[in-house]
mmCIF file of C-alpha atoms and ligand atoms in Angstrom:
data_model
loop_
_atom_site.group_PDB
_atom_site.id
_atom_site.type_symbol
_atom_site.label_atom_id
_atom_site.label_comp_id
_atom_site.label_asym_id
_atom_site.label_seq_id
_atom_site.Cartn_x
_atom_site.Cartn_y
_atom_site.Cartn_z
ATOM 1 C CA MET A 1 12.719 -5.594 17.454
ATOM 2 C CA HIS A 2 13.334 -1.821 18.330
ATOM 3 C CA THR A 3 12.041 -0.659 21.224
ATOM 4 C CA ASN A 4 13.013 2.596 20.592
ATOM 5 C CA SER A 5 9.654 3.693 18.373
ATOM 6 C CA THR A 6 6.163 2.206 18.087
ATOM 7 C CA ILE A 7 3.544 1.888 15.477
ATOM 8 C CA GLU A 8 -0.021 2.068 16.308
ATOM 9 C CA LEU A 9 -2.869 0.928 13.981
ATOM 10 C CA SER A 10 -6.070 2.155 14.766
ATOM 11 C CA LEU A 11 -9.295 -0.382 14.222
ATOM 12 C CA SER A 12 -11.538 2.430 14.381
ATOM 13 C CA ALA A 13 -9.830 4.351 11.509
ATOM 14 C CA LEU A 14 -9.742 1.412 9.063
ATOM 15 C CA LYS A 15 -13.269 0.345 10.070
ATOM 16 C CA LYS A 16 -14.629 4.124 9.002
ATOM 17 C CA ASN A 17 -12.132 3.704 5.968
ATOM 18 C CA LEU A 18 -13.682 0.506 4.304
ATOM 19 C CA HIS A 19 -17.152 1.556 5.729
ATOM 20 C CA PHE A 20 -16.580 4.495 3.422
ATOM 21 C CA LEU A 21 -15.322 2.751 0.512
ATOM 22 C CA LYS A 22 -18.359 0.062 0.568
ATOM 23 C CA ARG A 23 -20.488 2.792 0.502
ATOM 24 C CA THR A 24 -18.965 5.152 -1.799
ATOM 25 C CA LEU A 25 -18.375 1.833 -4.440
ATOM 26 C CA GLY A 26 -21.379 -0.008 -4.360
ATOM 27 C CA ARG A 27 -22.763 -3.314 -2.071
ATOM 28 C CA ASP A 28 -21.933 -5.373 -5.206
ATOM 29 C CA VAL A 29 -18.511 -4.361 -5.630
ATOM 30 C CA ARG A 30 -15.894 -6.643 -4.163
ATOM 31 C CA ILE A 31 -12.753 -5.144 -1.983
ATOM 32 C CA SER A 32 -9.621 -6.784 -2.182
ATOM 33 C CA SER A 33 -7.092 -5.364 0.719
ATOM 34 C CA VAL A 34 -3.586 -4.786 -1.126
ATOM 35 C CA VAL A 35 -1.233 -5.735 1.834
ATOM 36 C CA LYS A 36 2.170 -5.843 -0.241
ATOM 37 C CA GLY A 37 4.875 -3.981 0.763
ATOM 38 C CA ASN A 38 4.595 -5.380 4.662
ATOM 39 C CA ALA A 39 0.884 -3.402 4.328
ATOM 40 C CA TYR A 40 2.172 -0.468 3.220
ATOM 41 C CA GLY A 41 4.634 -0.739 5.909
ATOM 42 C CA HIS A 42 1.502 -1.054 8.432
ATOM 43 C CA GLY A 43 2.788 -4.902 9.617
ATOM 44 C CA ILE A 44 0.922 -7.602 7.263
ATOM 45 C CA GLN A 45 -0.068 -9.482 9.663
ATOM 46 C CA GLU A 46 -1.250 -6.990 12.124
ATOM 47 C CA PHE A 47 -2.946 -5.607 9.414
ATOM 48 C CA VAL A 48 -4.224 -8.518 8.277
ATOM 49 C CA HIS A 49 -5.916 -9.596 11.257
ATOM 50 C CA MET A 50 -7.673 -6.113 11.694
ATOM 51 C CA ALA A 51 -8.702 -6.009 8.113
ATOM 52 C CA SER A 52 -10.598 -9.653 8.657
ATOM 53 C CA ARG A 53 -11.970 -8.648 11.802
ATOM 54 C CA CYS A 54 -13.540 -5.615 9.341
ATOM 55 C CA GLY A 55 -15.403 -8.474 7.494
ATOM 56 C CA ILE A 56 -12.548 -8.487 4.959
ATOM 57 C CA ASP A 57 -12.088 -11.337 3.109
ATOM 58 C CA HIS A 58 -10.041 -11.060 0.184
ATOM 59 C CA PHE A 59 -6.383 -10.108 0.385
ATOM 60 C CA SER A 60 -3.780 -8.880 -2.733
ATOM 61 C CA VAL A 61 -0.520 -9.428 -2.041
ATOM 62 C CA PHE A 62 3.101 -8.933 -4.694
ATOM 63 C CA ASP A 63 4.354 -12.917 -3.700
ATOM 64 C CA SER A 64 4.127 -15.981 -2.136
ATOM 65 C CA ASP A 65 6.032 -15.049 0.979
ATOM 66 C CA GLU A 66 3.619 -12.345 1.512
ATOM 67 C CA ALA A 67 0.512 -15.001 0.744
ATOM 68 C CA ARG A 68 2.070 -17.624 3.509
ATOM 69 C CA LYS A 69 1.984 -14.971 6.122
ATOM 70 C CA VAL A 70 -1.560 -13.959 5.044
ATOM 71 C CA LYS A 71 -2.577 -17.185 5.441
ATOM 72 C CA GLU A 72 -1.027 -17.794 8.918
ATOM 73 C CA VAL A 73 -3.226 -15.374 10.142
ATOM 74 C CA THR A 74 -6.438 -15.899 8.403
ATOM 75 C CA LYS A 75 -9.770 -18.117 8.531
ATOM 76 C CA LYS A 76 -9.758 -21.115 5.886
ATOM 77 C CA ASN A 77 -12.211 -19.727 3.726
ATOM 78 C CA THR A 78 -10.133 -15.934 2.933
ATOM 79 C CA GLU A 79 -9.255 -15.684 -0.469
ATOM 80 C CA VAL A 80 -5.088 -14.982 -1.116
ATOM 81 C CA MET A 81 -4.110 -13.597 -4.851
ATOM 82 C CA ILE A 82 -0.935 -13.446 -5.721
ATOM 83 C CA MET A 83 -0.357 -10.458 -8.301
ATOM 84 C CA GLY A 84 3.519 -10.591 -8.950
ATOM 85 C CA PHE A 85 6.640 -12.802 -8.520
ATOM 86 C CA MET A 86 6.562 -16.487 -7.814
ATOM 87 C CA GLU A 87 9.224 -18.781 -7.974
ATOM 88 C CA ASP A 88 8.338 -22.308 -9.638
ATOM 89 C CA ASP A 89 8.045 -23.954 -6.114
ATOM 90 C CA ALA A 90 5.611 -21.415 -5.269
ATOM 91 C CA ILE A 91 2.990 -22.055 -8.332
ATOM 92 C CA SER A 92 2.778 -25.374 -6.058
ATOM 93 C CA TRP A 93 2.403 -24.138 -2.881
ATOM 94 C CA ALA A 94 -0.455 -21.805 -4.050
ATOM 95 C CA ILE A 95 -2.246 -24.763 -5.898
ATOM 96 C CA ALA A 96 -2.054 -26.480 -3.107
ATOM 97 C CA ASN A 97 -3.024 -24.147 -0.928
ATOM 98 C CA GLY A 98 -5.751 -22.372 -2.906
ATOM 99 C CA VAL A 99 -3.911 -19.098 -3.270
ATOM 100 C CA SER A 100 -4.804 -17.911 -6.496
ATOM 101 C CA PHE A 101 -2.482 -16.145 -8.837
ATOM 102 C CA PHE A 102 -2.162 -13.359 -11.431
ATOM 103 C CA VAL A 103 -0.868 -14.989 -15.084
ATOM 104 C CA PHE A 104 0.748 -12.919 -17.664
ATOM 105 C CA GLU A 105 3.090 -14.814 -19.505
ATOM 106 C CA LYS A 106 2.661 -18.203 -21.309
ATOM 107 C CA ASP A 107 5.413 -20.088 -19.283
ATOM 108 C CA ARG A 108 3.877 -19.103 -16.318
ATOM 109 C CA LEU A 109 0.305 -20.463 -17.778
ATOM 110 C CA GLN A 110 2.101 -24.257 -18.405
ATOM 111 C CA LYS A 111 3.948 -24.413 -15.347
ATOM 112 C CA ALA A 112 0.432 -23.685 -13.268
ATOM 113 C CA ILE A 113 -1.227 -26.525 -15.796
ATOM 114 C CA LYS A 114 1.700 -29.384 -15.257
ATOM 115 C CA ALA A 115 1.675 -28.061 -11.469
ATOM 116 C CA ALA A 116 -2.268 -28.855 -11.180
ATOM 117 C CA LYS A 117 -2.255 -32.204 -13.380
ATOM 118 C CA ARG A 118 0.587 -33.350 -10.602
ATOM 119 C CA LEU A 119 -1.291 -32.308 -7.860
ATOM 120 C CA HIS A 120 -4.947 -33.146 -9.197
ATOM 121 C CA LYS A 121 -6.303 -29.967 -8.304
ATOM 122 C CA LYS A 122 -7.369 -26.872 -10.418
ATOM 123 C CA ALA A 123 -4.671 -23.866 -10.389
ATOM 124 C CA GLY A 124 -6.768 -20.324 -9.351
ATOM 125 C CA ILE A 125 -5.597 -18.341 -12.349
ATOM 126 C CA HIS A 126 -6.599 -14.517 -12.824
ATOM 127 C CA ILE A 127 -5.401 -13.866 -16.525
ATOM 128 C CA GLU A 128 -3.667 -10.487 -16.520
ATOM 129 C CA VAL A 129 -3.827 -8.281 -19.902
ATOM 130 C CA GLU A 130 -1.607 -6.250 -20.800
ATOM 131 C CA THR A 131 -3.467 -2.859 -22.228
ATOM 132 C CA GLY A 132 -1.073 -0.033 -22.057
ATOM 133 C CA MET A 133 1.206 0.111 -18.952
ATOM 134 C CA ASN A 134 3.527 -1.791 -20.636
ATOM 135 C CA ARG A 135 4.690 -3.896 -17.664
ATOM 136 C CA THR A 136 2.984 -7.512 -17.195
ATOM 137 C CA GLY A 137 0.182 -8.900 -19.164
ATOM 138 C CA PHE A 138 -0.770 -10.516 -22.214
ATOM 139 C CA GLY A 139 -0.671 -8.318 -24.959
ATOM 140 C CA ILE A 140 -3.706 -8.643 -27.419
ATOM 141 C CA ARG A 141 -2.019 -10.866 -29.987
ATOM 142 C CA GLU A 142 -1.434 -13.908 -27.401
ATOM 143 C CA ILE A 143 -4.679 -13.978 -25.964
ATOM 144 C CA PRO A 144 -6.132 -16.401 -28.910
ATOM 145 C CA GLY A 145 -3.458 -19.370 -27.577
ATOM 146 C CA VAL A 146 -4.552 -18.344 -23.972
ATOM 147 C CA ILE A 147 -8.060 -18.785 -25.398
ATOM 148 C CA ARG A 148 -7.104 -22.072 -26.551
ATOM 149 C CA LEU A 149 -5.324 -23.379 -23.533
ATOM 150 C CA LEU A 150 -7.780 -22.637 -21.158
ATOM 151 C CA GLN A 151 -10.250 -24.684 -23.089
ATOM 152 C CA THR A 152 -8.149 -27.802 -23.922
ATOM 153 C CA GLU A 153 -6.839 -27.476 -20.274
ATOM 154 C CA LYS A 154 -10.020 -26.580 -18.502
ATOM 155 C CA ASP A 155 -10.020 -30.002 -16.278
ATOM 156 C CA HIS A 156 -6.914 -28.326 -14.679
ATOM 157 C CA LEU A 157 -7.615 -24.316 -14.505
ATOM 158 C CA GLU A 158 -9.991 -22.160 -12.975
ATOM 159 C CA PHE A 159 -10.866 -19.063 -14.493
ATOM 160 C CA LYS A 160 -11.217 -16.841 -11.601
ATOM 161 C CA GLY A 161 -10.526 -13.341 -12.988
ATOM 162 C CA LEU A 162 -9.652 -11.116 -15.927
ATOM 163 C CA CYS A 163 -7.553 -8.470 -14.632
ATOM 164 C CA THR A 164 -5.301 -5.370 -15.673
ATOM 165 C CA HIS A 165 -3.754 -2.442 -14.050
ATOM 166 C CA TYR A 166 -3.641 1.266 -14.768
ATOM 167 C CA ALA A 167 -0.652 2.907 -15.409
ATOM 168 C CA GLY A 168 -1.441 6.214 -13.231
ATOM 169 C CA ALA A 169 -5.228 6.724 -12.419
ATOM 170 C CA GLU A 170 -4.468 9.060 -9.636
ATOM 171 C CA SER A 171 -3.286 11.998 -12.210
ATOM 172 C CA VAL A 172 -5.487 13.709 -14.899
ATOM 173 C CA ALA A 173 -2.446 13.627 -16.974
ATOM 174 C CA ASN A 174 -2.768 10.394 -18.131
ATOM 175 C CA HIS A 175 -6.308 10.119 -18.746
ATOM 176 C CA TYR A 176 -5.806 9.218 -22.597
ATOM 177 C CA ARG A 177 -3.837 6.485 -21.526
ATOM 178 C CA VAL A 178 -6.025 5.226 -18.926
ATOM 179 C CA THR A 179 -9.075 5.477 -21.110
ATOM 180 C CA GLU A 180 -7.623 3.824 -23.792
ATOM 181 C CA GLN A 181 -6.573 0.966 -21.192
ATOM 182 C CA ILE A 182 -9.956 0.292 -20.015
ATOM 183 C CA ARG A 183 -11.247 -0.238 -23.819
ATOM 184 C CA VAL A 184 -8.086 -2.261 -24.765
ATOM 185 C CA TYR A 185 -9.518 -4.535 -21.617
ATOM 186 C CA LYS A 186 -13.295 -4.298 -22.624
ATOM 187 C CA LYS A 187 -12.094 -5.721 -25.934
ATOM 188 C CA VAL A 188 -9.929 -8.678 -24.809
ATOM 189 C CA ARG A 189 -12.714 -9.399 -21.973
ATOM 190 C CA SER A 190 -14.880 -9.689 -24.955
ATOM 191 C CA LEU A 191 -12.846 -12.202 -26.986
ATOM 192 C CA PHE A 192 -12.912 -14.426 -24.349
ATOM 193 C CA SER A 193 -16.950 -14.383 -23.808
ATOM 194 C CA GLY A 194 -17.027 -14.727 -27.750
ATOM 195 C CA GLU A 195 -15.353 -18.056 -26.709
ATOM 196 C CA GLY A 196 -17.663 -18.510 -24.173
ATOM 197 C CA LEU A 197 -14.891 -18.038 -21.707
ATOM 198 C CA ASP A 198 -16.235 -16.043 -18.509
ATOM 199 C CA PRO A 199 -14.051 -15.591 -15.352
ATOM 200 C CA GLU A 200 -15.803 -15.456 -12.694
ATOM 201 C CA ILE A 201 -14.736 -12.231 -11.602
ATOM 202 C CA CYS A 202 -13.296 -8.787 -13.604
ATOM 203 C CA HIS A 203 -11.024 -6.728 -11.434
ATOM 204 C CA THR A 204 -9.523 -3.771 -12.752
ATOM 205 C CA ALA A 205 -9.230 -0.877 -10.186
ATOM 206 C CA CYS A 206 -7.038 0.064 -7.837
ATOM 207 C CA SER A 207 -7.817 3.298 -5.259
ATOM 208 C CA ALA A 208 -7.494 6.124 -7.968
ATOM 209 C CA ALA A 209 -9.430 4.320 -10.815
ATOM 210 C CA ALA A 210 -12.086 2.905 -8.429
ATOM 211 C CA MET A 211 -12.782 6.830 -7.667
ATOM 212 C CA VAL A 212 -12.114 8.480 -10.348
ATOM 213 C CA TYR A 213 -13.497 5.970 -12.920
ATOM 214 C CA PRO A 214 -16.480 3.945 -11.755
ATOM 215 C CA GLU A 215 -16.789 1.854 -14.995
ATOM 216 C CA THR A 216 -13.373 0.283 -13.858
ATOM 217 C CA ARG A 217 -14.888 -1.018 -10.513
ATOM 218 C CA MET A 218 -16.638 -4.067 -12.195
ATOM 219 C CA ASP A 219 -17.038 -7.260 -9.715
ATOM 220 C CA MET A 220 -14.302 -6.224 -7.402
ATOM 221 C CA VAL A 221 -11.421 -3.524 -6.676
ATOM 222 C CA ARG A 222 -7.706 -3.790 -5.328
ATOM 223 C CA ILE A 223 -7.916 -1.365 -2.759
ATOM 224 C CA GLY A 224 -4.416 -0.772 -1.243
ATOM 225 C CA ILE A 225 -3.803 2.735 -0.046
ATOM 226 C CA MET A 226 -7.104 4.306 0.863
ATOM 227 C CA GLN A 227 -8.036 1.534 3.090
ATOM 228 C CA TYR A 228 -5.033 2.922 5.259
ATOM 229 C CA GLY A 229 -6.490 6.381 5.399
ATOM 230 C CA LEU A 230 -4.371 8.125 2.647
ATOM 231 C CA TRP A 231 -5.419 9.133 -1.069
ATOM 232 C CA PRO A 232 -3.403 7.980 -3.836
ATOM 233 C CA SER A 233 -2.653 11.713 -4.635
ATOM 234 C CA PRO A 234 -3.680 15.263 -3.594
ATOM 235 C CA GLU A 235 -5.317 15.427 -7.171
ATOM 236 C CA THR A 236 -7.664 12.520 -6.409
ATOM 237 C CA PHE A 237 -8.650 14.036 -3.252
ATOM 238 C CA VAL A 238 -9.637 17.302 -4.438
ATOM 239 C CA SER A 239 -11.643 15.843 -7.317
ATOM 240 C CA PHE A 240 -13.766 13.809 -5.203
ATOM 241 C CA LEU A 241 -14.159 17.302 -2.887
ATOM 242 C CA ASN A 242 -15.334 18.612 -5.767
ATOM 243 C CA LYS A 243 -18.494 16.607 -6.285
ATOM 244 C CA ARG A 244 -19.193 16.264 -2.516
ATOM 245 C CA LYS A 245 -20.755 19.279 -0.928
ATOM 246 C CA THR A 246 -19.259 18.812 2.904
ATOM 247 C CA LYS A 247 -15.506 19.496 2.308
ATOM 248 C CA THR A 248 -14.601 17.260 5.327
ATOM 249 C CA ASP A 249 -12.199 14.122 4.627
ATOM 250 C CA PRO A 250 -13.603 10.974 4.834
ATOM 251 C CA LEU A 251 -10.450 8.633 5.603
ATOM 252 C CA CYS A 252 -8.836 8.144 8.439
ATOM 253 C CA ARG A 253 -5.040 7.873 8.776
ATOM 254 C CA VAL A 254 -4.878 4.124 10.782
ATOM 255 C CA ILE A 255 -1.122 4.573 11.165
ATOM 256 C CA THR A 256 0.366 6.613 13.778
ATOM 257 C CA TRP A 257 4.059 6.137 14.538
ATOM 258 C CA LYS A 258 6.015 7.672 17.632
ATOM 259 C CA SER A 259 9.093 7.536 19.983
ATOM 260 C CA GLU A 260 10.546 9.126 22.797
ATOM 261 C CA VAL A 261 13.404 11.746 23.636
ATOM 262 C CA MET A 262 16.533 10.286 24.203
ATOM 263 C CA SER A 263 18.909 12.816 25.223
ATOM 264 C CA ILE A 264 18.983 16.997 25.063
ATOM 265 C CA LYS A 265 21.868 19.422 25.047
ATOM 266 C CA LYS A 266 22.100 23.023 24.725
ATOM 267 C CA VAL A 267 24.662 24.554 21.783
ATOM 268 C CA LYS A 268 26.037 27.435 21.600
ATOM 269 C CA THR A 269 25.958 30.352 19.003
ATOM 270 C CA GLY A 270 27.964 29.384 15.930
ATOM 271 C CA ASP A 271 28.498 25.863 16.626
ATOM 272 C CA PHE A 272 28.144 22.533 13.210
ATOM 273 C CA ILE A 273 25.487 20.251 15.063
ATOM 274 C CA GLY A 274 24.976 16.576 14.178
ATOM 275 C CA TYR A 275 27.220 15.514 11.437
ATOM 276 C CA GLY A 276 29.511 17.748 8.847
ATOM 277 C CA THR A 277 28.256 21.497 8.266
ATOM 278 C CA SER A 278 24.765 20.794 7.240
ATOM 279 C CA PHE A 279 23.577 22.776 10.303
ATOM 280 C CA MET A 280 24.845 26.111 11.897
ATOM 281 C CA ALA A 281 23.537 27.757 15.664
ATOM 282 C CA ARG A 282 22.421 30.906 14.693
ATOM 283 C CA GLN A 283 21.840 31.482 18.093
ATOM 284 C CA LYS A 284 21.703 29.496 21.329
ATOM 285 C CA MET A 285 19.780 26.411 20.735
ATOM 286 C CA LYS A 286 18.383 23.361 23.309
ATOM 287 C CA ILE A 287 17.987 20.129 20.973
ATOM 288 C CA ALA A 288 17.100 17.204 21.808
ATOM 289 C CA VAL A 289 17.974 13.824 19.899
ATOM 290 C CA VAL A 290 15.849 11.431 19.022
ATOM 291 C CA PRO A 291 16.173 7.436 18.356
ATOM 292 C CA VAL A 292 15.044 7.107 15.016
ATOM 293 C CA GLY A 293 16.786 7.318 11.457
ATOM 294 C CA TYR A 294 16.934 6.255 8.380
ATOM 295 C CA SER A 295 17.669 2.722 8.867
ATOM 296 C CA HIS A 296 13.780 2.793 10.427
ATOM 297 C CA GLY A 297 12.549 4.514 7.706
ATOM 298 C CA TYR A 298 12.695 8.044 8.455
ATOM 299 C CA SER A 299 14.655 9.283 5.184
ATOM 300 C CA ARG A 300 17.715 10.832 5.118
ATOM 301 C CA SER A 301 16.112 13.261 2.505
ATOM 302 C CA LEU A 302 13.961 14.772 5.439
ATOM 303 C CA SER A 303 17.423 16.034 6.929
ATOM 304 C CA ASN A 304 16.935 19.616 7.970
ATOM 305 C CA GLN A 305 13.439 19.577 6.502
ATOM 306 C CA GLY A 306 11.455 17.053 8.745
ATOM 307 C CA ARG A 307 8.872 17.700 11.463
ATOM 308 C CA VAL A 308 7.944 16.078 14.531
ATOM 309 C CA LEU A 309 5.412 16.827 17.057
ATOM 310 C CA ILE A 310 6.624 17.133 20.951
ATOM 311 C CA HIS A 311 4.599 18.494 23.278
ATOM 312 C CA GLY A 312 2.167 19.195 20.746
ATOM 313 C CA ARG A 313 4.506 21.675 18.761
ATOM 314 C CA ARG A 314 6.250 21.387 15.471
ATOM 315 C CA CYS A 315 9.610 20.722 15.759
ATOM 316 C CA VAL A 316 12.251 20.912 13.232
ATOM 317 C CA VAL A 317 14.628 18.372 11.592
ATOM 318 C CA ILE A 318 18.016 19.794 12.692
ATOM 319 C CA GLY A 319 21.065 18.950 10.398
ATOM 320 C CA THR A 320 21.172 15.264 8.636
ATOM 321 C CA VAL A 321 19.300 12.052 9.849
ATOM 322 C CA GLY A 322 21.497 9.256 10.958
ATOM 323 C CA MET A 323 20.991 5.719 10.744
ATOM 324 C CA ASN A 324 19.746 5.456 14.507
ATOM 325 C CA MET A 325 19.236 9.120 15.552
ATOM 326 C CA MET A 326 18.156 12.356 14.701
ATOM 327 C CA ILE A 327 18.641 15.961 16.195
ATOM 328 C CA VAL A 328 15.304 18.247 16.441
ATOM 329 C CA ASP A 329 14.910 21.969 17.124
ATOM 330 C CA VAL A 330 13.445 22.178 20.774
ATOM 331 C CA SER A 331 14.400 25.436 21.596
ATOM 332 C CA GLU A 332 10.751 26.886 22.399
ATOM 333 C CA ILE A 333 10.112 23.966 24.642
ATOM 334 C CA PRO A 334 11.517 25.065 28.199
ATOM 335 C CA THR A 335 9.940 22.171 30.294
ATOM 336 C CA LEU A 336 10.966 19.417 28.158
ATOM 337 C CA LYS A 337 12.131 16.085 29.940
ATOM 338 C CA LYS A 338 13.663 12.936 28.572
ATOM 339 C CA GLY A 339 11.324 10.551 27.739
ATOM 340 C CA ASP A 340 8.440 13.046 26.360
ATOM 341 C CA GLU A 341 6.821 11.797 23.266
ATOM 342 C CA VAL A 342 8.211 12.472 20.008
ATOM 343 C CA MET A 343 5.115 11.945 17.113
ATOM 344 C CA MET A 344 6.619 11.322 13.799
ATOM 345 C CA ILE A 345 3.291 10.556 12.480
ATOM 346 C CA GLY A 346 0.193 11.489 14.494
ATOM 347 C CA THR A 347 -2.033 13.678 16.344
ATOM 348 C CA GLN A 348 -0.537 15.422 19.674
ATOM 349 C CA GLY A 349 -2.405 18.248 21.144
ATOM 350 C CA LYS A 350 -4.431 20.600 18.534
ATOM 351 C CA ASP A 351 -1.726 19.195 15.651
ATOM 352 C CA THR A 352 -1.065 16.407 13.548
ATOM 353 C CA MET A 353 1.963 15.321 11.341
ATOM 354 C CA SER A 354 0.099 13.482 8.582
ATOM 355 C CA VAL A 355 1.911 11.030 6.187
ATOM 356 C CA ALA A 356 1.268 13.910 3.463
ATOM 357 C CA SER A 357 2.956 16.593 5.134
ATOM 358 C CA PHE A 358 6.276 14.282 4.681
ATOM 359 C CA SER A 359 5.962 14.374 1.110
ATOM 360 C CA GLU A 360 5.888 17.899 1.308
ATOM 361 C CA TYR A 361 9.201 18.587 3.113
ATOM 362 C CA SER A 362 10.592 15.625 0.536
ATOM 363 C CA ASP A 363 9.409 14.367 -2.651
ATOM 364 C CA GLN A 364 8.810 10.811 -0.807
ATOM 365 C CA LEU A 365 5.448 9.439 -1.956
ATOM 366 C CA ASN A 366 2.940 8.362 0.841
ATOM 367 C CA TYR A 367 3.846 5.025 -0.592
ATOM 368 C CA GLU A 368 7.221 5.092 -0.683
ATOM 369 C CA LEU A 369 7.427 6.661 2.965
ATOM 370 C CA LEU A 370 5.328 3.630 4.051
ATOM 371 C CA ALA A 371 6.419 0.855 2.535
ATOM 372 C CA ARG A 372 9.815 2.014 4.039
ATOM 373 C CA LEU A 373 8.887 2.014 7.548
ATOM 374 C CA SER A 374 11.035 -0.811 9.198
ATOM 375 C CA LYS A 375 9.959 -4.491 9.656
ATOM 376 C CA ASN A 376 11.155 -4.300 13.115
ATOM 377 C CA ILE A 377 9.259 -1.517 14.799
ATOM 378 C CA PRO A 378 6.716 -3.106 17.381
ATOM 379 C CA ARG A 379 3.049 -2.769 15.699
ATOM 380 C CA LYS A 380 0.721 -2.653 18.682
ATOM 381 C CA ILE A 381 -3.371 -2.587 17.473
ATOM 382 C CA THR A 382 -5.262 0.490 19.292
ATOM 383 C CA ASP A 383 -9.006 1.071 19.279
HETATM 384 C C1 LIG B 401 -0.390 -1.931 -5.402
HETATM 385 C C2 LIG B 401 -1.536 -2.620 -6.393
HETATM 386 C C3 LIG B 401 -2.784 -2.213 -6.197
HETATM 387 C C4 LIG B 401 -3.432 -1.328 -5.334
HETATM 388 O O1 LIG B 401 -3.016 0.325 -5.628
HETATM 389 P P1 LIG B 401 -3.538 1.557 -5.177
HETATM 390 O O2 LIG B 401 -3.321 2.601 -5.564
HETATM 391 O O3 LIG B 401 -2.480 1.641 -3.328
HETATM 392 O O4 LIG B 401 -4.992 1.267 -4.256
HETATM 393 C C5 LIG B 401 -3.661 -2.885 -7.110
HETATM 394 N N1 LIG B 401 -3.108 -3.535 -7.872
HETATM 395 C C6 LIG B 401 -2.197 -3.911 -8.594
HETATM 396 C C7 LIG B 401 -1.777 -4.395 -9.396
HETATM 397 C C8 LIG B 401 -0.963 -3.063 -7.887
HETATM 398 O O5 LIG B 401 0.050 -3.677 -7.628
#
């Protein structure tokens, strides 16, 4: 565990985000909290614990390792759903532990049936439909075969969900493609219901789809980025604001990431700072070393670009970001001392470093920046 920086998670921010989402999406729409990628870098177990306290009882993960982590910190009646990778062992584990999972190919369906028979317990499955993303999912031609298996093996399968995933609902450039996906999904759903097969729930929407295409909400939405207090894209935020009278952001950032000044020194005019020649002091400067680098998730692409807050001021990262350290310009802070707080993500005084502001300085998306935050940084839950 590194102690050179700390991640704080705000419970009140999460409460506000979930409240906003429930009000916007409607009481009848269940929210599955998507916590893949170490809960988008927030820390999966800490985040799941918080979300459970806020009343969330359905979590979506990518693989069985994440599912186990969620299981460890939740009550028995909390549902866990695996959306992605599973080794063969994981299929038996999931069935035995009541964890449901996406099925997007015959092979997994057959393995699920076999394991369910062996365990004398039904496999809870979500049939994923290929609607146009061309990643995972049964193509429409395979559906009759899937239907037959669901009918003949109904003693071993619980048809929990019929699902799909949209290929970029956060951008209007994909409007045609997403609309087509909705159409294909509905068609496949009618193939199932025509055979008397109705899933317990229909779920297709991620954050962006849930906001931009209300018809995709159906019985449940799989919400990742917005519960953490961030918008899937600037476009999604703007299109939301355009429909609203008050132009304020209803979401609150859950994460804060901070460190401290490790060392301070003065540099002469003309000296290079850090590795190589990427930064030369054009005047006398005062610089501070911060013990955070790319091994902790502060991307090297923020070299000479990134900003941090110290004493409520924006300080520029100078030179290249190292593995464990970076250097910032603190020439304007005469009273700076070792140990003073450095804010990578969060508010200090009147200014805030948002997650989105990172993507302005480099081309990292919100998602990527968060997911890269090292697992070794201690997480602390705050009010
Ligand atoms: C990641 C993911 C989501 C959540 O996406 P957000 O944009 O973060 O809301 C939903 N569904 C699937 C299949 C995903 O992989």
